[in-house]
Short mmCIF file of C-alpha atoms and ligand atoms in Angstrom, two decimals:
data_model
loop_
_atom_site.label_atom_id
_atom_site.label_comp_id
_atom_site.label_asym_id
_atom_site.label_seq_id
_atom_site.Cartn_x
_atom_site.Cartn_y
_atom_site.Cartn_z
CA MET A 1044 -36.06 -86.24 40.33
CA THR A 1045 -36.44 -89.24 38.04
CA ARG A 1046 -36.25 -92.43 40.09
CA ILE A 1047 -34.45 -95.41 38.63
CA ALA A 1048 -36.22 -98.77 38.67
CA LEU A 1049 -34.85 -102.22 37.97
CA VAL A 1050 -37.14 -105.16 37.23
CA THR A 1051 -35.62 -108.65 37.24
CA GLY A 1052 -37.10 -111.13 34.82
CA GLY A 1053 -38.43 -107.98 33.22
CA VAL A 1054 -38.82 -108.88 29.55
CA SER A 1055 -41.86 -111.15 29.73
CA GLY A 1056 -45.01 -111.76 31.76
CA ILE A 1057 -45.53 -109.83 34.99
CA GLY A 1058 -42.00 -108.37 34.79
CA ALA A 1059 -42.49 -106.90 31.32
CA ALA A 1060 -45.88 -105.45 32.24
CA THR A 1061 -44.29 -103.93 35.35
CA ALA A 1062 -41.31 -102.47 33.50
CA LYS A 1063 -43.61 -100.88 30.89
CA SER A 1064 -45.98 -99.49 33.54
CA LEU A 1065 -43.07 -97.96 35.44
CA LYS A 1066 -41.74 -96.37 32.27
CA ALA A 1067 -45.18 -95.00 31.37
CA ALA A 1068 -45.35 -93.49 34.86
CA GLY A 1069 -42.11 -91.58 34.24
CA TYR A 1070 -39.51 -93.77 35.94
CA SER A 1071 -36.19 -94.54 34.31
CA VAL A 1072 -36.37 -98.33 33.91
CA ALA A 1073 -34.01 -101.23 33.23
CA ALA A 1074 -34.98 -104.89 32.94
CA THR A 1075 -32.99 -108.07 33.39
CA TYR A 1076 -33.33 -111.41 31.63
CA PHE A 1077 -31.43 -114.67 31.49
CA GLY A 1078 -31.26 -117.04 28.54
CA ASN A 1079 -34.13 -115.54 26.50
CA GLY A 1080 -32.08 -113.13 24.39
CA ALA A 1081 -34.43 -113.00 21.41
CA GLU A 1082 -37.37 -112.15 23.66
CA ALA A 1083 -35.26 -109.48 25.41
CA ASP A 1084 -34.29 -107.89 22.08
CA ALA A 1085 -37.90 -107.76 20.94
CA PHE A 1086 -38.99 -106.32 24.28
CA SER A 1087 -36.28 -103.67 24.23
CA ARG A 1088 -37.03 -102.66 20.63
CA GLN A 1089 -40.73 -102.37 21.35
CA SER A 1090 -40.49 -100.62 24.73
CA SER A 1091 -37.16 -98.73 24.49
CA ILE A 1092 -36.31 -100.17 27.91
CA PRO A 1093 -32.65 -101.24 28.20
CA THR A 1094 -32.08 -104.87 29.15
CA TYR A 1095 -29.23 -106.59 30.96
CA GLU A 1096 -28.48 -110.30 31.02
CA TRP A 1097 -27.39 -112.06 34.16
CA ASN A 1098 -28.42 -115.00 36.32
CA VAL A 1099 -29.93 -113.62 39.54
CA ALA A 1100 -29.02 -116.90 41.27
CA ASP A 1101 -25.35 -115.98 40.81
CA PHE A 1102 -24.13 -113.57 43.50
CA ALA A 1103 -21.05 -112.32 41.63
CA ALA A 1104 -22.95 -111.91 38.34
CA THR A 1105 -25.62 -109.92 40.16
CA GLN A 1106 -23.05 -107.60 41.73
CA LYS A 1107 -21.52 -107.06 38.29
CA GLY A 1108 -24.92 -106.53 36.65
CA ILE A 1109 -26.08 -103.97 39.21
CA ALA A 1110 -22.75 -102.14 38.79
CA ALA A 1111 -23.39 -101.98 35.02
CA VAL A 1112 -26.92 -100.59 35.52
CA THR A 1113 -25.57 -98.02 37.99
CA ARG A 1114 -22.84 -96.98 35.55
CA ASP A 1115 -25.20 -96.70 32.57
CA ILE A 1116 -28.34 -95.28 34.17
CA GLY A 1117 -27.66 -94.47 37.80
CA PRO A 1118 -28.20 -96.00 41.24
CA VAL A 1119 -31.23 -98.21 41.68
CA ASP A 1120 -33.98 -96.56 43.76
CA ILE A 1121 -36.68 -99.10 43.03
CA LEU A 1122 -36.08 -102.83 42.81
CA VAL A 1123 -38.72 -105.28 41.67
CA ASN A 1124 -37.59 -108.86 42.28
CA ASN A 1125 -39.72 -110.68 39.78
CA ALA A 1126 -37.35 -113.26 38.25
CA GLY A 1127 -38.63 -116.72 39.06
CA ILE A 1128 -38.86 -120.26 37.76
CA THR A 1129 -40.87 -123.38 38.45
CA ARG A 1130 -39.72 -127.00 38.43
CA ASP A 1131 -42.98 -128.66 39.43
CA SER A 1132 -42.88 -132.20 40.73
CA SER A 1133 -44.37 -134.05 43.66
CA LEU A 1134 -41.82 -134.37 46.44
CA HIS A 1135 -41.47 -138.12 46.06
CA LYS A 1136 -40.20 -137.57 42.50
CA MET A 1137 -38.36 -134.27 42.99
CA THR A 1138 -34.64 -134.24 42.26
CA LEU A 1139 -32.12 -132.25 44.25
CA ASP A 1140 -31.52 -130.18 41.11
CA GLN A 1141 -35.22 -129.26 40.87
CA TRP A 1142 -35.22 -128.24 44.54
CA ARG A 1143 -32.02 -126.22 44.32
CA ALA A 1144 -32.82 -124.48 41.03
CA VAL A 1145 -36.04 -123.01 42.40
CA ILE A 1146 -34.61 -122.06 45.80
CA ASP A 1147 -31.54 -120.50 44.19
CA VAL A 1148 -33.43 -118.39 41.64
CA ASP A 1149 -36.67 -117.52 43.43
CA LEU A 1150 -35.28 -116.97 46.94
CA GLY A 1151 -31.50 -116.70 46.43
CA GLY A 1152 -32.07 -114.23 43.58
CA CYS A 1153 -34.01 -112.02 45.93
CA PHE A 1154 -31.11 -111.98 48.40
CA ASN A 1155 -28.49 -111.43 45.70
CA THR A 1156 -30.28 -108.49 44.10
CA CYS A 1157 -31.33 -106.81 47.34
CA ARG A 1158 -27.82 -107.24 48.73
CA ALA A 1159 -26.36 -105.48 45.70
CA VAL A 1160 -28.58 -102.38 46.05
CA ILE A 1161 -29.22 -102.07 49.77
CA GLU A 1162 -26.08 -100.18 50.76
CA GLY A 1163 -26.75 -97.49 48.15
CA MET A 1164 -30.37 -97.17 49.24
CA ARG A 1165 -29.27 -96.78 52.86
CA GLU A 1166 -26.79 -94.07 51.92
CA ARG A 1167 -29.38 -92.19 49.87
CA GLN A 1168 -32.09 -92.74 52.52
CA PHE A 1169 -34.59 -93.94 49.94
CA GLY A 1170 -35.58 -97.26 48.49
CA ARG A 1171 -38.61 -99.17 47.29
CA ILE A 1172 -38.31 -102.95 47.10
CA VAL A 1173 -41.14 -105.13 45.83
CA ASN A 1174 -40.62 -108.88 45.88
CA ILE A 1175 -42.94 -111.03 43.80
CA SER A 1176 -44.09 -113.99 45.88
CA SER A 1177 -47.09 -116.16 45.00
CA ILE A 1178 -50.51 -117.30 46.13
CA ASN A 1179 -48.89 -120.72 46.43
CA ALA A 1180 -46.60 -119.47 49.21
CA LEU A 1181 -49.76 -118.94 51.25
CA SER A 1182 -51.98 -121.80 50.15
CA GLY A 1183 -49.45 -124.49 49.19
CA GLN A 1184 -49.80 -126.27 45.86
CA PHE A 1185 -49.59 -129.91 44.89
CA GLY A 1186 -46.28 -130.39 43.05
CA GLN A 1187 -44.64 -127.22 44.36
CA THR A 1188 -42.82 -127.94 47.62
CA ASN A 1189 -39.80 -126.17 46.12
CA TYR A 1190 -41.68 -123.16 44.75
CA ALA A 1191 -43.97 -122.75 47.78
CA ALA A 1192 -40.95 -122.90 50.10
CA ALA A 1193 -39.01 -120.33 48.06
CA LYS A 1194 -41.96 -117.97 47.70
CA ALA A 1195 -42.87 -118.28 51.40
CA GLY A 1196 -39.21 -117.54 52.13
CA VAL A 1197 -39.56 -114.39 50.06
CA ILE A 1198 -42.35 -113.20 52.37
CA GLY A 1199 -40.27 -113.73 55.53
CA PHE A 1200 -37.26 -112.12 53.86
CA THR A 1201 -39.38 -109.11 52.92
CA LYS A 1202 -40.71 -108.64 56.45
CA ALA A 1203 -37.21 -108.77 57.98
CA LEU A 1204 -35.90 -106.34 55.37
CA ALA A 1205 -38.83 -104.01 56.02
CA LEU A 1206 -37.78 -103.79 59.67
CA GLU A 1207 -34.18 -103.05 58.69
CA GLY A 1208 -35.11 -100.42 56.11
CA ALA A 1209 -37.81 -98.61 58.06
CA SER A 1210 -35.56 -95.99 59.63
CA ARG A 1211 -33.73 -95.37 56.34
CA GLY A 1212 -36.60 -94.49 54.02
CA ILE A 1213 -36.59 -97.96 52.48
CA THR A 1214 -39.79 -99.95 52.16
CA ALA A 1215 -39.97 -103.65 51.34
CA ASN A 1216 -43.22 -105.31 50.36
CA ALA A 1217 -44.27 -108.58 48.78
CA ILE A 1218 -46.96 -109.19 46.21
CA ALA A 1219 -48.60 -112.60 46.10
CA PRO A 1220 -50.15 -112.88 42.65
CA GLY A 1221 -52.68 -115.55 41.95
CA TYR A 1222 -52.72 -117.45 38.67
CA THR A 1223 -51.79 -114.91 36.00
CA ASP A 1224 -51.87 -115.20 32.22
CA THR A 1225 -48.14 -115.74 31.65
CA GLU A 1226 -45.95 -118.36 29.99
CA MET A 1227 -45.32 -119.92 33.42
CA VAL A 1228 -49.00 -120.56 34.04
CA ARG A 1229 -49.67 -121.57 30.42
CA ALA A 1230 -47.10 -124.36 30.98
CA VAL A 1231 -49.40 -126.05 33.53
CA PRO A 1232 -51.06 -129.12 31.96
CA GLU A 1233 -54.29 -128.01 30.29
CA ALA A 1234 -56.69 -130.15 32.33
CA ILE A 1235 -55.13 -129.00 35.62
CA LEU A 1236 -55.20 -125.35 34.55
CA LYS A 1237 -58.86 -125.66 33.61
CA GLU A 1238 -59.66 -126.87 37.12
CA ILE A 1239 -57.59 -124.07 38.63
CA VAL A 1240 -59.40 -121.40 36.61
CA ALA A 1241 -62.73 -122.93 37.62
CA SER A 1242 -61.72 -122.49 41.27
CA ILE A 1243 -61.04 -118.74 40.91
CA PRO A 1244 -64.11 -116.78 42.09
CA VAL A 1245 -63.50 -114.00 39.56
CA GLY A 1246 -63.60 -116.76 36.91
CA ARG A 1247 -60.43 -116.01 34.98
CA LEU A 1248 -56.66 -115.61 35.22
CA ALA A 1249 -55.20 -112.24 36.23
CA THR A 1250 -53.60 -110.16 33.50
CA PRO A 1251 -49.95 -109.15 34.00
CA ASP A 1252 -51.09 -105.50 33.93
CA GLU A 1253 -53.32 -106.12 36.95
CA ILE A 1254 -50.25 -107.17 38.95
CA ALA A 1255 -48.12 -104.34 37.54
CA ARG A 1256 -50.54 -101.65 38.72
CA CYS A 1257 -50.09 -102.87 42.31
CA VAL A 1258 -46.30 -102.70 42.00
CA LEU A 1259 -46.70 -99.12 40.79
CA PHE A 1260 -48.82 -98.33 43.84
CA LEU A 1261 -46.20 -99.72 46.25
CA VAL A 1262 -43.19 -97.91 44.76
CA GLY A 1263 -44.63 -94.40 44.84
CA GLU A 1264 -42.96 -91.59 46.78
CA ASP A 1265 -46.11 -91.35 48.87
CA ALA A 1266 -46.16 -95.08 49.77
CA GLY A 1267 -43.59 -94.70 52.55
CA PHE A 1268 -45.90 -96.01 55.26
CA ILE A 1269 -46.63 -99.27 53.46
CA THR A 1270 -43.87 -101.69 54.41
CA GLY A 1271 -43.64 -105.34 55.34
CA ALA A 1272 -47.00 -105.97 53.68
CA THR A 1273 -47.99 -108.90 51.49
CA LEU A 1274 -50.54 -107.85 48.92
CA SER A 1275 -52.66 -110.72 47.59
CA ILE A 1276 -54.01 -110.27 44.08
CA ASN A 1277 -55.72 -113.54 43.29
CA GLY A 1278 -59.29 -113.01 42.16
CA GLY A 1279 -60.56 -114.29 45.51
CA LYS A 1280 -59.01 -117.75 45.18
CA TYR A 1281 -57.26 -117.62 48.55
CA MET A 1282 -58.17 -115.20 51.31
CA ILE A 1283 -56.26 -114.71 54.54
N1 CAA B 2741 -54.43 -132.40 44.53
C1 CAA B 2741 -54.55 -133.66 44.95
N2 CAA B 2741 -54.13 -134.72 44.26
C2 CAA B 2741 -53.56 -134.49 43.09
C3 CAA B 2741 -53.40 -133.20 42.57
C4 CAA B 2741 -53.86 -132.12 43.35
N3 CAA B 2741 -53.77 -130.86 42.95
N4 CAA B 2741 -52.79 -133.28 41.38
C5 CAA B 2741 -52.57 -134.58 41.15
N5 CAA B 2741 -53.07 -135.32 42.16
C6 CAA B 2741 -53.08 -136.77 42.29
C7 CAA B 2741 -53.46 -137.45 40.99
O1 CAA B 2741 -54.85 -137.53 40.87
C8 CAA B 2741 -52.78 -138.80 41.13
O2 CAA B 2741 -53.52 -139.59 42.02
P1 CAA B 2741 -53.43 -141.20 41.98
O3 CAA B 2741 -52.01 -141.58 42.28
O4 CAA B 2741 -54.38 -141.65 43.03
O5 CAA B 2741 -53.83 -141.59 40.58
C9 CAA B 2741 -51.51 -138.45 41.81
O6 CAA B 2741 -51.77 -137.23 42.55
C10 CAA B 2741 -50.41 -138.21 40.82
O7 CAA B 2741 -49.28 -137.91 41.54
P2 CAA B 2741 -47.91 -137.78 40.79
O8 CAA B 2741 -46.90 -137.45 41.79
O9 CAA B 2741 -47.66 -138.98 39.92
O10 CAA B 2741 -48.20 -136.49 39.89
P3 CAA B 2741 -47.68 -136.23 38.43
O11 CAA B 2741 -46.22 -136.52 38.37
O12 CAA B 2741 -48.57 -136.85 37.44
O13 CAA B 2741 -47.92 -134.65 38.31
C11 CAA B 2741 -47.38 -132.37 38.75
C12 CAA B 2741 -47.45 -133.78 39.32
C13 CAA B 2741 -46.36 -132.31 37.60
C14 CAA B 2741 -46.93 -131.45 39.84
C15 CAA B 2741 -48.76 -131.95 38.22
O14 CAA B 2741 -49.72 -132.22 39.21
C16 CAA B 2741 -48.83 -130.48 37.88
O15 CAA B 2741 -48.25 -129.99 36.90
N6 CAA B 2741 -49.56 -129.72 38.70
C17 CAA B 2741 -49.69 -128.26 38.52
C18 CAA B 2741 -48.89 -127.58 39.57
C19 CAA B 2741 -49.19 -126.10 39.49
O16 CAA B 2741 -50.30 -125.63 39.66
N7 CAA B 2741 -48.15 -125.30 39.29
C20 CAA B 2741 -48.32 -123.88 39.22
C21 CAA B 2741 -47.40 -123.32 38.16
S1 CAA B 2741 -47.74 -121.59 37.85
C22 CAA B 2741 -47.05 -120.82 39.17
O17 CAA B 2741 -46.45 -121.40 40.01
C23 CAA B 2741 -47.27 -119.34 39.24
C24 CAA B 2741 -47.85 -118.95 40.50
O18 CAA B 2741 -47.18 -118.34 41.32
C25 CAA B 2741 -49.28 -119.19 40.74
#
């Protein structure tokens, strides 16, 4: 049986690498994007992965989007919640909009997307959910009270969902990537990024493919005993 996988924020960075890895492994894959239509078109042309545009922070749009994926491809067996944004600012300068935007996309998006697929997974007695958190949920990061809170929320959300899914064949795990070579990380001011890279024991950023291979591991049919875990992939920068 070909399992159907949906990757949010799946046309660039970690999401794109994950979508392509899942496809190469034989899954039927769809990817979502929001706002970056040209990038989505190029991704879809190059990978032959269908893309869908909606804002994961919008509950109704997410319900509608998942219904479209289900109609076109089939019910979602594997969900990778990767869509995320940053609005870095120290707290004393942070606006309410910067706080809300990050909480609504990075944490709210996780709720909205899981909520839209969970009933189907329960009925079919199978599901694999991987939520992309961050090293900064665990370590904290100057300028990221919003992002660290949202991504730490994702870890708690994942653990609670793992408990609820355990008797229904549904696993829920989080991945906490370290600094990875993506547009998001390249947007960090150069001098700060240089210092960050210098503090990574492995001595470099992760590649998106290195994160994708861990998603692939967690969504396998034979990964049913791995649930509620948070997998750190950070080159040794933060160990717990
Ligand atoms: N630790 C301690 N002090 C720091 C600091 C740090 N990391 N960074 C800045 N400071 C200090 C400065 O030296 C300065 O000190 P003085 O006032 O004594 O001169 C002061 O804090 C500046 O504070 P401001 O609030 O004025 O900072 P700012 O507005 O200039 O910049 C910032 C704040 C925009 C958040 C900037 O620090 C920044 O961009 N930091 C990078 C944040 C980061 O790593 N984001 C990760 C994005 S990638 C991602 O999130 C993916 C993932 O999952 C890993």
